[in-house]
Amino acid sequence: MIVILDSVGRRQDGVDATMTGGDDSRPAMVPVGAGRDEVLVRAGRRVHAGLRLSDLVRRRPTGLTANQWNLAAREPLDLVVRAADADQVEFAVQLRPPSPDPAARRAERALAAVTAAVGLPVLRIVSTTLNAVEHGPGILTYLIDARRYAEGGAGTEVAAVGFRDIIGRLPDGRTGAVNDLGALARADAVEAYVARRLADPILRGLHVQWSAGPAEGWAWVEVRPGECLVERVSLEVHRLSCGVDPARLAEDLATLAVGDRLRRLDAGIPVLVDRAELRDDIRRLRDRRDELVDGFPYDHLCQL
């Protein structure tokens, strides 16, 4: 029997974890032992890296084909989170570059089918820059803290202010949103502008939620007059609460990615996007506003 718990120990299917009697024909989840490829211990959670789906699920779920299972079983889950005092997996995170490869898309769909069949919550982050080794631990720290805060585990009054909107002192001494993953990137942009390495100090962005698809965040900064460094991140959230709005998180992650690339400007000017091309992309997004949750509140950006 699979028992997937949320971050406070409740079963995801709503059943009391102490009442586990009855028949369950779903494949058993393999416990994740302490110390196995651990990369982070945080707030009663342990994060493991380098596990594949076959490390967590013993056998093919009923109703799925052998081909689906074989494709999914080989897929890495990058980062897997469990409670520090238990072996049950709470959720998994994948960080992947965008890929038009049909084989990669088939493996992605197979993984989604298997994780849905066993009830495993998964967050898939698609980015050209962010990766599990460099950025994964920081992203997981954020997710663990945000989920704990949203569930009241930090002893805070959630109704008063959301996790992303908590104001405090930033590492550079300014006052701002301390849980903005892009805060340091914004400070780096100002410093780069002062050093005459950027044409504009303002790091801009947008975020949307597709009605039948992922959350998507864009971020950009003008490096040369009329030429922008652009990052786009999409989040596919399956059976998981991130503790913050996924679309807003996607924009913050895109901003984080811009900051990562800004710190490498000394290695050479990155691939830049013409401002007119970026404006046209934003307009195309605007033209699909009917496919977006809450429409498109960025008409002002269509005049870039």
PDB file of C-alpha atoms in Angstrom:
ATOM      1  CA  MET A   1       0.000   0.000   0.000  1.00  0.00           C
ATOM      2  CA  ILE A   2       1.270   3.471  -0.881  1.00  0.00           C
ATOM      3  CA  VAL A   3       0.943   6.064   1.856  1.00  0.00           C
ATOM      4  CA  ILE A   4       1.993   9.512   0.636  1.00  0.00           C
ATOM      5  CA  LEU A   5       1.855  12.098   3.381  1.00  0.00           C
ATOM      6  CA  ASP A   6       1.717  15.838   3.122  1.00  0.00           C
ATOM      7  CA  SER A   7       4.176  18.030   5.017  1.00  0.00           C
ATOM      8  CA  VAL A   8       2.260  17.702   8.303  1.00  0.00           C
ATOM      9  CA  GLY A   9       1.779  13.966   8.098  1.00  0.00           C
ATOM     10  CA  ARG A  10      -1.724  13.804   6.608  1.00  0.00           C
ATOM     11  CA  ARG A  11      -2.500  11.301   3.905  1.00  0.00           C
ATOM     12  CA  GLN A  12      -2.991  12.968   0.534  1.00  0.00           C
ATOM     13  CA  ASP A  13      -6.144  10.892  -0.083  1.00  0.00           C
ATOM     14  CA  GLY A  14      -7.804  12.291   3.029  1.00  0.00           C
ATOM     15  CA  VAL A  15      -7.695   9.018   4.968  1.00  0.00           C
ATOM     16  CA  ASP A  16      -6.518   9.152   8.565  1.00  0.00           C
ATOM     17  CA  ALA A  17      -2.944   7.830   8.514  1.00  0.00           C
ATOM     18  CA  THR A  18      -3.713   5.791  11.617  1.00  0.00           C
ATOM     19  CA  MET A  19      -6.568   3.968   9.846  1.00  0.00           C
ATOM     20  CA  THR A  20      -4.774   2.036   7.144  1.00  0.00           C
ATOM     21  CA  GLY A  21      -6.826  -1.113   7.032  1.00  0.00           C
ATOM     22  CA  GLY A  22      -8.529  -2.416   3.894  1.00  0.00           C
ATOM     23  CA  ASP A  23      -7.378  -3.607   0.534  1.00  0.00           C
ATOM     24  CA  ASP A  24      -5.200  -1.455  -1.702  1.00  0.00           C
ATOM     25  CA  SER A  25      -3.944  -3.033  -4.910  1.00  0.00           C
ATOM     26  CA  ARG A  26      -1.714  -0.144  -5.926  1.00  0.00           C
ATOM     27  CA  PRO A  27       2.047  -0.825  -6.074  1.00  0.00           C
ATOM     28  CA  ALA A  28       3.999  -0.243  -2.894  1.00  0.00           C
ATOM     29  CA  MET A  29       6.250   2.801  -2.497  1.00  0.00           C
ATOM     30  CA  VAL A  30       9.833   1.964  -1.626  1.00  0.00           C
ATOM     31  CA  PRO A  31      10.942   3.773   1.565  1.00  0.00           C
ATOM     32  CA  VAL A  32      13.795   6.250   1.130  1.00  0.00           C
ATOM     33  CA  GLY A  33      16.393   5.475   3.765  1.00  0.00           C
ATOM     34  CA  ALA A  34      18.242   8.094   5.791  1.00  0.00           C
ATOM     35  CA  GLY A  35      21.485   9.341   4.287  1.00  0.00           C
ATOM     36  CA  ARG A  36      20.767   8.189   0.738  1.00  0.00           C
ATOM     37  CA  ASP A  37      22.140  10.940  -1.520  1.00  0.00           C
ATOM     38  CA  GLU A  38      20.976  13.638   0.879  1.00  0.00           C
ATOM     39  CA  VAL A  39      21.550  17.204  -0.294  1.00  0.00           C
ATOM     40  CA  LEU A  40      19.488  19.143   2.240  1.00  0.00           C
ATOM     41  CA  VAL A  41      17.949  18.853   5.705  1.00  0.00           C
ATOM     42  CA  ARG A  42      15.434  21.590   6.449  1.00  0.00           C
ATOM     43  CA  ALA A  43      12.546  22.124   8.887  1.00  0.00           C
ATOM     44  CA  GLY A  44      12.044  18.428   9.557  1.00  0.00           C
ATOM     45  CA  ARG A  45      12.462  17.459   5.901  1.00  0.00           C
ATOM     46  CA  ARG A  46      15.223  15.585   4.114  1.00  0.00           C
ATOM     47  CA  VAL A  47      15.888  16.085   0.411  1.00  0.00           C
ATOM     48  CA  HIS A  48      17.450  13.310  -1.671  1.00  0.00           C
ATOM     49  CA  ALA A  49      18.982  13.656  -5.143  1.00  0.00           C
ATOM     50  CA  GLY A  50      19.627  11.281  -8.006  1.00  0.00           C
ATOM     51  CA  LEU A  51      16.673   8.935  -7.532  1.00  0.00           C
ATOM     52  CA  ARG A  52      14.687   7.444 -10.385  1.00  0.00           C
ATOM     53  CA  LEU A  53      11.011   6.598 -10.312  1.00  0.00           C
ATOM     54  CA  SER A  54      11.936   2.906 -10.159  1.00  0.00           C
ATOM     55  CA  ASP A  55      13.729   3.654  -6.863  1.00  0.00           C
ATOM     56  CA  LEU A  56      10.384   4.710  -5.371  1.00  0.00           C
ATOM     57  CA  VAL A  57       7.786   2.454  -6.988  1.00  0.00           C
ATOM     58  CA  ARG A  58       8.161  -1.337  -6.833  1.00  0.00           C
ATOM     59  CA  ARG A  59       6.087  -2.389  -9.823  1.00  0.00           C
ATOM     60  CA  ARG A  60       3.935  -1.200 -12.695  1.00  0.00           C
ATOM     61  CA  PRO A  61       0.610   0.316 -11.583  1.00  0.00           C
ATOM     62  CA  THR A  62      -2.548  -1.373 -12.788  1.00  0.00           C
ATOM     63  CA  GLY A  63      -3.979   0.141 -15.962  1.00  0.00           C
ATOM     64  CA  LEU A  64      -0.677   1.342 -17.402  1.00  0.00           C
ATOM     65  CA  THR A  65       1.117  -0.317 -20.287  1.00  0.00           C
ATOM     66  CA  ALA A  66       4.496  -1.978 -20.019  1.00  0.00           C
ATOM     67  CA  ASN A  67       5.865   0.665 -22.396  1.00  0.00           C
ATOM     68  CA  GLN A  68       4.632   3.487 -20.143  1.00  0.00           C
ATOM     69  CA  TRP A  69       6.180   1.815 -17.128  1.00  0.00           C
ATOM     70  CA  ASN A  70       9.507   1.153 -18.852  1.00  0.00           C
ATOM     71  CA  LEU A  71       9.739   4.755 -20.025  1.00  0.00           C
ATOM     72  CA  ALA A  72       8.772   6.229 -16.667  1.00  0.00           C
ATOM     73  CA  ALA A  73      10.860   3.902 -14.506  1.00  0.00           C
ATOM     74  CA  ARG A  74      14.093   5.234 -16.025  1.00  0.00           C
ATOM     75  CA  GLU A  75      13.171   8.883 -15.510  1.00  0.00           C
ATOM     76  CA  PRO A  76      15.170  10.739 -12.816  1.00  0.00           C
ATOM     77  CA  LEU A  77      13.161  12.670 -10.240  1.00  0.00           C
ATOM     78  CA  ASP A  78      16.121  14.960  -9.381  1.00  0.00           C
ATOM     79  CA  LEU A  79      14.980  15.865  -5.854  1.00  0.00           C
ATOM     80  CA  VAL A  80      12.749  13.845  -3.533  1.00  0.00           C
ATOM     81  CA  VAL A  81      11.438  15.168  -0.210  1.00  0.00           C
ATOM     82  CA  ARG A  82      10.483  13.108   2.825  1.00  0.00           C
ATOM     83  CA  ALA A  83       9.895  13.764   6.503  1.00  0.00           C
ATOM     84  CA  ALA A  84      13.095  13.517   8.551  1.00  0.00           C
ATOM     85  CA  ASP A  85      11.509  11.049  10.969  1.00  0.00           C
ATOM     86  CA  ALA A  86       9.767   8.871   8.355  1.00  0.00           C
ATOM     87  CA  ASP A  87      10.523   7.174   5.047  1.00  0.00           C
ATOM     88  CA  GLN A  88       7.367   8.182   3.187  1.00  0.00           C
ATOM     89  CA  VAL A  89       7.916  10.444   0.197  1.00  0.00           C
ATOM     90  CA  GLU A  90       6.027  13.744   0.330  1.00  0.00           C
ATOM     91  CA  PHE A  91       6.787  15.107  -3.134  1.00  0.00           C
ATOM     92  CA  ALA A  92       9.366  15.190  -5.910  1.00  0.00           C
ATOM     93  CA  VAL A  93      10.816  17.974  -8.067  1.00  0.00           C
ATOM     94  CA  GLN A  94      12.197  17.806 -11.592  1.00  0.00           C
ATOM     95  CA  LEU A  95      14.248  20.551 -13.241  1.00  0.00           C
ATOM     96  CA  ARG A  96      14.452  20.180 -17.004  1.00  0.00           C
ATOM     97  CA  PRO A  97      15.402  22.280 -20.030  1.00  0.00           C
ATOM     98  CA  PRO A  98      12.645  22.731 -22.612  1.00  0.00           C
ATOM     99  CA  SER A  99      12.806  19.996 -25.232  1.00  0.00           C
ATOM    100  CA  PRO A 100      10.934  19.527 -28.506  1.00  0.00           C
ATOM    101  CA  ASP A 101      12.244  15.940 -28.728  1.00  0.00           C
ATOM    102  CA  PRO A 102       9.254  13.575 -29.175  1.00  0.00           C
ATOM    103  CA  ALA A 103      10.962  10.804 -27.205  1.00  0.00           C
ATOM    104  CA  ALA A 104      11.518  13.135 -24.248  1.00  0.00           C
ATOM    105  CA  ARG A 105       7.878  14.209 -24.380  1.00  0.00           C
ATOM    106  CA  ARG A 106       6.726  10.579 -24.381  1.00  0.00           C
ATOM    107  CA  ALA A 107       8.866   9.833 -21.333  1.00  0.00           C
ATOM    108  CA  GLU A 108       7.456  12.936 -19.629  1.00  0.00           C
ATOM    109  CA  ARG A 109       3.871  11.806 -20.289  1.00  0.00           C
ATOM    110  CA  ALA A 110       4.661   8.300 -19.057  1.00  0.00           C
ATOM    111  CA  LEU A 111       6.158   9.677 -15.852  1.00  0.00           C
ATOM    112  CA  ALA A 112       3.079  11.847 -15.330  1.00  0.00           C
ATOM    113  CA  ALA A 113       0.837   8.815 -15.794  1.00  0.00           C
ATOM    114  CA  VAL A 114       2.741   6.655 -13.300  1.00  0.00           C
ATOM    115  CA  THR A 115       3.079   9.354 -10.629  1.00  0.00           C
ATOM    116  CA  ALA A 116      -0.637  10.103 -11.002  1.00  0.00           C
ATOM    117  CA  ALA A 117      -1.439   6.399 -10.622  1.00  0.00           C
ATOM    118  CA  VAL A 118       0.491   6.152  -7.348  1.00  0.00           C
ATOM    119  CA  GLY A 119      -0.545   9.587  -6.088  1.00  0.00           C
ATOM    120  CA  LEU A 120       2.965  11.045  -5.944  1.00  0.00           C
ATOM    121  CA  PRO A 121       2.945  14.888  -5.950  1.00  0.00           C
ATOM    122  CA  VAL A 122       5.411  16.296  -8.488  1.00  0.00           C
ATOM    123  CA  LEU A 123       6.606  19.774  -9.411  1.00  0.00           C
ATOM    124  CA  ARG A 124       8.244  20.015 -12.844  1.00  0.00           C
ATOM    125  CA  ILE A 125      10.312  23.155 -13.463  1.00  0.00           C
ATOM    126  CA  VAL A 126      11.209  23.809 -17.102  1.00  0.00           C
ATOM    127  CA  SER A 127      14.065  26.274 -17.601  1.00  0.00           C
ATOM    128  CA  THR A 128      17.033  26.724 -19.902  1.00  0.00           C
ATOM    129  CA  THR A 129      19.202  27.972 -17.009  1.00  0.00           C
ATOM    130  CA  LEU A 130      18.036  26.485 -13.708  1.00  0.00           C
ATOM    131  CA  ASN A 131      19.271  22.992 -12.884  1.00  0.00           C
ATOM    132  CA  ALA A 132      19.037  20.547 -10.003  1.00  0.00           C
ATOM    133  CA  VAL A 133      22.698  20.638  -8.957  1.00  0.00           C
ATOM    134  CA  GLU A 134      23.234  24.416  -8.789  1.00  0.00           C
ATOM    135  CA  HIS A 135      19.772  25.683  -8.002  1.00  0.00           C
ATOM    136  CA  GLY A 136      17.855  22.681  -6.676  1.00  0.00           C
ATOM    137  CA  PRO A 137      18.756  22.948  -2.959  1.00  0.00           C
ATOM    138  CA  GLY A 138      17.862  26.648  -2.843  1.00  0.00           C
ATOM    139  CA  ILE A 139      14.547  26.058  -4.604  1.00  0.00           C
ATOM    140  CA  LEU A 140      13.699  23.170  -2.260  1.00  0.00           C
ATOM    141  CA  THR A 141      14.562  25.303   0.775  1.00  0.00           C
ATOM    142  CA  TYR A 142      12.102  27.889  -0.513  1.00  0.00           C
ATOM    143  CA  LEU A 143       9.368  25.320  -1.187  1.00  0.00           C
ATOM    144  CA  ILE A 144       9.737  23.656   2.222  1.00  0.00           C
ATOM    145  CA  ASP A 145       9.557  27.013   3.998  1.00  0.00           C
ATOM    146  CA  ALA A 146       6.644  28.280   1.879  1.00  0.00           C
ATOM    147  CA  ARG A 147       4.615  25.097   2.408  1.00  0.00           C
ATOM    148  CA  ARG A 148       5.317  25.122   6.133  1.00  0.00           C
ATOM    149  CA  TYR A 149       4.280  28.769   6.381  1.00  0.00           C
ATOM    150  CA  ALA A 150       1.067  28.231   4.410  1.00  0.00           C
ATOM    151  CA  GLU A 151       0.116  25.366   6.720  1.00  0.00           C
ATOM    152  CA  GLY A 152       0.720  27.497   9.815  1.00  0.00           C
ATOM    153  CA  GLY A 153       3.776  25.517  10.831  1.00  0.00           C
ATOM    154  CA  ALA A 154       5.893  28.633  11.330  1.00  0.00           C
ATOM    155  CA  GLY A 155       3.536  30.047  13.952  1.00  0.00           C
ATOM    156  CA  THR A 156       2.468  32.902  11.716  1.00  0.00           C
ATOM    157  CA  GLU A 157      -0.888  34.434  10.899  1.00  0.00           C
ATOM    158  CA  VAL A 158      -1.211  33.431   7.252  1.00  0.00           C
ATOM    159  CA  ALA A 159      -4.340  35.532   6.766  1.00  0.00           C
ATOM    160  CA  ALA A 160      -2.340  38.686   7.484  1.00  0.00           C
ATOM    161  CA  VAL A 161       0.306  38.317   4.786  1.00  0.00           C
ATOM    162  CA  GLY A 162       1.355  35.635   2.339  1.00  0.00           C
ATOM    163  CA  PHE A 163       4.809  34.047   2.427  1.00  0.00           C
ATOM    164  CA  ARG A 164       5.939  35.867  -0.724  1.00  0.00           C
ATOM    165  CA  ASP A 165       4.857  39.248   0.674  1.00  0.00           C
ATOM    166  CA  ILE A 166       6.692  39.202   4.011  1.00  0.00           C
ATOM    167  CA  ILE A 167       8.707  42.429   4.297  1.00  0.00           C
ATOM    168  CA  GLY A 168      12.095  42.584   5.985  1.00  0.00           C
ATOM    169  CA  ARG A 169      15.729  43.468   5.480  1.00  0.00           C
ATOM    170  CA  LEU A 170      17.357  42.095   2.334  1.00  0.00           C
ATOM    171  CA  PRO A 171      20.981  40.877   2.186  1.00  0.00           C
ATOM    172  CA  ASP A 172      22.045  44.149   0.544  1.00  0.00           C
ATOM    173  CA  GLY A 173      20.581  46.169   3.432  1.00  0.00           C
ATOM    174  CA  ARG A 174      17.462  47.400   1.639  1.00  0.00           C
ATOM    175  CA  THR A 175      13.931  46.728   2.859  1.00  0.00           C
ATOM    176  CA  GLY A 176      11.828  44.522   0.641  1.00  0.00           C
ATOM    177  CA  ALA A 177      10.106  41.178   0.142  1.00  0.00           C
ATOM    178  CA  VAL A 178      12.494  38.769   1.856  1.00  0.00           C
ATOM    179  CA  ASN A 179      10.952  35.753   0.112  1.00  0.00           C
ATOM    180  CA  ASP A 180      11.350  37.149  -3.386  1.00  0.00           C
ATOM    181  CA  LEU A 181      13.669  34.665  -5.096  1.00  0.00           C
ATOM    182  CA  GLY A 182      14.617  37.425  -7.529  1.00  0.00           C
ATOM    183  CA  ALA A 183      15.624  40.009  -4.901  1.00  0.00           C
ATOM    184  CA  LEU A 184      19.358  39.470  -5.329  1.00  0.00           C
ATOM    185  CA  ALA A 185      19.011  39.476  -9.109  1.00  0.00           C
ATOM    186  CA  ARG A 186      17.343  42.887  -8.926  1.00  0.00           C
ATOM    187  CA  ALA A 187      20.205  44.188  -6.771  1.00  0.00           C
ATOM    188  CA  ASP A 188      22.745  42.677  -9.179  1.00  0.00           C
ATOM    189  CA  ALA A 189      21.047  44.465 -12.076  1.00  0.00           C
ATOM    190  CA  VAL A 190      21.423  47.819 -10.342  1.00  0.00           C
ATOM    191  CA  GLU A 191      25.110  47.136  -9.616  1.00  0.00           C
ATOM    192  CA  ALA A 192      25.705  46.046 -13.203  1.00  0.00           C
ATOM    193  CA  TYR A 193      24.029  49.213 -14.463  1.00  0.00           C
ATOM    194  CA  VAL A 194      26.204  51.383 -12.216  1.00  0.00           C
ATOM    195  CA  ALA A 195      29.228  49.525 -13.582  1.00  0.00           C
ATOM    196  CA  ARG A 196      27.964  50.326 -17.109  1.00  0.00           C
ATOM    197  CA  ARG A 197      27.449  46.682 -17.992  1.00  0.00           C
ATOM    198  CA  LEU A 198      23.692  47.101 -18.513  1.00  0.00           C
ATOM    199  CA  ALA A 199      21.662  49.648 -20.459  1.00  0.00           C
ATOM    200  CA  ASP A 200      18.842  49.644 -17.882  1.00  0.00           C
ATOM    201  CA  PRO A 201      18.863  48.755 -14.157  1.00  0.00           C
ATOM    202  CA  ILE A 202      15.238  47.561 -14.015  1.00  0.00           C
ATOM    203  CA  LEU A 203      14.555  43.840 -14.147  1.00  0.00           C
ATOM    204  CA  ARG A 204      11.035  43.386 -15.532  1.00  0.00           C
ATOM    205  CA  GLY A 205       8.722  40.395 -15.708  1.00  0.00           C
ATOM    206  CA  LEU A 206       5.269  38.879 -16.022  1.00  0.00           C
ATOM    207  CA  HIS A 207       3.489  35.705 -15.003  1.00  0.00           C
ATOM    208  CA  VAL A 208       0.436  33.855 -16.266  1.00  0.00           C
ATOM    209  CA  GLN A 209      -1.431  30.636 -15.597  1.00  0.00           C
ATOM    210  CA  TRP A 210      -2.684  28.682 -18.605  1.00  0.00           C
ATOM    211  CA  SER A 211      -6.211  27.365 -18.131  1.00  0.00           C
ATOM    212  CA  ALA A 212      -5.251  23.915 -19.390  1.00  0.00           C
ATOM    213  CA  GLY A 213      -1.525  23.976 -18.865  1.00  0.00           C
ATOM    214  CA  PRO A 214       1.398  25.134 -16.744  1.00  0.00           C
ATOM    215  CA  ALA A 215       2.132  28.351 -14.926  1.00  0.00           C
ATOM    216  CA  GLU A 216       4.587  30.506 -16.842  1.00  0.00           C
ATOM    217  CA  GLY A 217       6.920  33.310 -15.759  1.00  0.00           C
ATOM    218  CA  TRP A 218       9.062  35.657 -17.870  1.00  0.00           C
ATOM    219  CA  ALA A 219      11.847  37.986 -16.755  1.00  0.00           C
ATOM    220  CA  TRP A 220      14.137  40.277 -18.717  1.00  0.00           C
ATOM    221  CA  VAL A 221      16.639  43.098 -18.479  1.00  0.00           C
ATOM    222  CA  GLU A 222      18.042  45.375 -21.185  1.00  0.00           C
ATOM    223  CA  VAL A 223      21.761  44.620 -21.546  1.00  0.00           C
ATOM    224  CA  ARG A 224      22.429  46.759 -24.606  1.00  0.00           C
ATOM    225  CA  PRO A 225      20.147  49.463 -25.990  1.00  0.00           C
ATOM    226  CA  GLY A 226      17.251  47.588 -27.590  1.00  0.00           C
ATOM    227  CA  GLU A 227      18.660  44.128 -26.697  1.00  0.00           C
ATOM    228  CA  CYS A 228      17.407  42.102 -23.728  1.00  0.00           C
ATOM    229  CA  LEU A 229      18.488  39.120 -21.691  1.00  0.00           C
ATOM    230  CA  VAL A 230      15.295  37.039 -21.390  1.00  0.00           C
ATOM    231  CA  GLU A 231      14.430  34.023 -19.242  1.00  0.00           C
ATOM    232  CA  ARG A 232      11.207  31.993 -19.278  1.00  0.00           C
ATOM    233  CA  VAL A 233      10.266  29.357 -16.723  1.00  0.00           C
ATOM    234  CA  SER A 234       7.211  27.130 -16.665  1.00  0.00           C
ATOM    235  CA  LEU A 235       5.889  25.151 -13.714  1.00  0.00           C
ATOM    236  CA  GLU A 236       3.802  22.008 -14.060  1.00  0.00           C
ATOM    237  CA  VAL A 237       2.244  21.347 -10.671  1.00  0.00           C
ATOM    238  CA  HIS A 238       0.728  17.925 -10.071  1.00  0.00           C
ATOM    239  CA  ARG A 239      -1.128  17.264  -6.793  1.00  0.00           C
ATOM    240  CA  LEU A 240       1.119  19.658  -4.859  1.00  0.00           C
ATOM    241  CA  SER A 241       0.671  22.898  -2.973  1.00  0.00           C
ATOM    242  CA  CYS A 242       3.733  25.118  -3.460  1.00  0.00           C
ATOM    243  CA  GLY A 243       2.807  27.390  -0.550  1.00  0.00           C
ATOM    244  CA  VAL A 244       2.734  30.334  -2.983  1.00  0.00           C
ATOM    245  CA  ASP A 245       0.972  31.069  -6.258  1.00  0.00           C
ATOM    246  CA  PRO A 246       2.684  28.883  -8.915  1.00  0.00           C
ATOM    247  CA  ALA A 247       2.567  31.592 -11.592  1.00  0.00           C
ATOM    248  CA  ARG A 248       4.180  34.136  -9.298  1.00  0.00           C
ATOM    249  CA  LEU A 249       6.763  31.534  -8.329  1.00  0.00           C
ATOM    250  CA  ALA A 250       7.483  30.930 -12.026  1.00  0.00           C
ATOM    251  CA  GLU A 251       8.241  34.635 -12.527  1.00  0.00           C
ATOM    252  CA  ASP A 252      10.471  34.699  -9.443  1.00  0.00           C
ATOM    253  CA  LEU A 253      12.368  31.673 -10.767  1.00  0.00           C
ATOM    254  CA  ALA A 254      12.779  33.367 -14.154  1.00  0.00           C
ATOM    255  CA  THR A 255      14.149  36.422 -12.348  1.00  0.00           C
ATOM    256  CA  LEU A 256      16.501  34.167 -10.389  1.00  0.00           C
ATOM    257  CA  ALA A 257      17.705  32.710 -13.692  1.00  0.00           C
ATOM    258  CA  VAL A 258      18.352  36.200 -15.128  1.00  0.00           C
ATOM    259  CA  GLY A 259      20.405  37.014 -12.034  1.00  0.00           C
ATOM    260  CA  ASP A 260      22.418  33.832 -12.492  1.00  0.00           C
ATOM    261  CA  ARG A 261      23.270  34.860 -16.042  1.00  0.00           C
ATOM    262  CA  LEU A 262      24.017  38.462 -15.050  1.00  0.00           C
ATOM    263  CA  ARG A 263      26.718  37.209 -12.709  1.00  0.00           C
ATOM    264  CA  ARG A 264      28.379  35.584 -15.714  1.00  0.00           C
ATOM    265  CA  LEU A 265      28.464  38.671 -17.911  1.00  0.00           C
ATOM    266  CA  ASP A 266      32.228  38.886 -17.506  1.00  0.00           C
ATOM    267  CA  ALA A 267      32.469  35.612 -19.421  1.00  0.00           C
ATOM    268  CA  GLY A 268      30.915  37.307 -22.458  1.00  0.00           C
ATOM    269  CA  ILE A 269      27.649  38.810 -23.631  1.00  0.00           C
ATOM    270  CA  PRO A 270      24.932  36.123 -23.624  1.00  0.00           C
ATOM    271  CA  VAL A 271      22.440  35.524 -26.399  1.00  0.00           C
ATOM    272  CA  LEU A 272      20.176  38.571 -26.421  1.00  0.00           C
ATOM    273  CA  VAL A 273      16.672  39.123 -27.749  1.00  0.00           C
ATOM    274  CA  ASP A 274      15.764  42.230 -29.723  1.00  0.00           C
ATOM    275  CA  ARG A 275      13.338  44.367 -27.741  1.00  0.00           C
ATOM    276  CA  ALA A 276      10.923  44.474 -30.680  1.00  0.00           C
ATOM    277  CA  GLU A 277      10.932  40.673 -30.830  1.00  0.00           C
ATOM    278  CA  LEU A 278      10.238  40.470 -27.099  1.00  0.00           C
ATOM    279  CA  ARG A 279       7.391  42.959 -27.505  1.00  0.00           C
ATOM    280  CA  ASP A 280       5.913  40.831 -30.294  1.00  0.00           C
ATOM    281  CA  ASP A 281       6.129  37.731 -28.075  1.00  0.00           C
ATOM    282  CA  ILE A 282       4.276  39.578 -25.316  1.00  0.00           C
ATOM    283  CA  ARG A 283       1.629  40.683 -27.796  1.00  0.00           C
ATOM    284  CA  ARG A 284       1.164  37.087 -28.948  1.00  0.00           C
ATOM    285  CA  LEU A 285       0.669  36.124 -25.322  1.00  0.00           C
ATOM    286  CA  ARG A 286      -1.859  38.944 -24.965  1.00  0.00           C
ATOM    287  CA  ASP A 287      -3.774  37.663 -27.992  1.00  0.00           C
ATOM    288  CA  ARG A 288      -4.308  34.363 -26.165  1.00  0.00           C
ATOM    289  CA  ARG A 289      -5.751  35.999 -23.051  1.00  0.00           C
ATOM    290  CA  ASP A 290      -8.884  33.831 -23.284  1.00  0.00           C
ATOM    291  CA  GLU A 291      -6.716  30.783 -22.591  1.00  0.00           C
ATOM    292  CA  LEU A 292      -5.301  32.311 -19.403  1.00  0.00           C
ATOM    293  CA  VAL A 293      -6.637  32.194 -15.868  1.00  0.00           C
ATOM    294  CA  ASP A 294      -7.587  35.779 -14.904  1.00  0.00           C
ATOM    295  CA  GLY A 295      -6.793  37.066 -18.387  1.00  0.00           C
ATOM    296  CA  PHE A 296      -3.743  39.153 -19.307  1.00  0.00           C
ATOM    297  CA  PRO A 297      -3.017  42.134 -16.999  1.00  0.00           C
ATOM    298  CA  TYR A 298       0.105  43.280 -18.874  1.00  0.00           C
ATOM    299  CA  ASP A 299      -1.206  45.363 -21.759  1.00  0.00           C
ATOM    300  CA  HIS A 300       1.222  48.124 -20.769  1.00  0.00           C
ATOM    301  CA  LEU A 301       4.135  45.863 -21.645  1.00  0.00           C
ATOM    302  CA  CYS A 302       2.918  45.593 -25.242  1.00  0.00           C
ATOM    303  CA  GLN A 303       4.334  49.099 -25.786  1.00  0.00           C
ATOM    304  CA  LEU A 304       7.933  48.191 -24.939  1.00  0.00           C
TER     305      LEU A 304
END
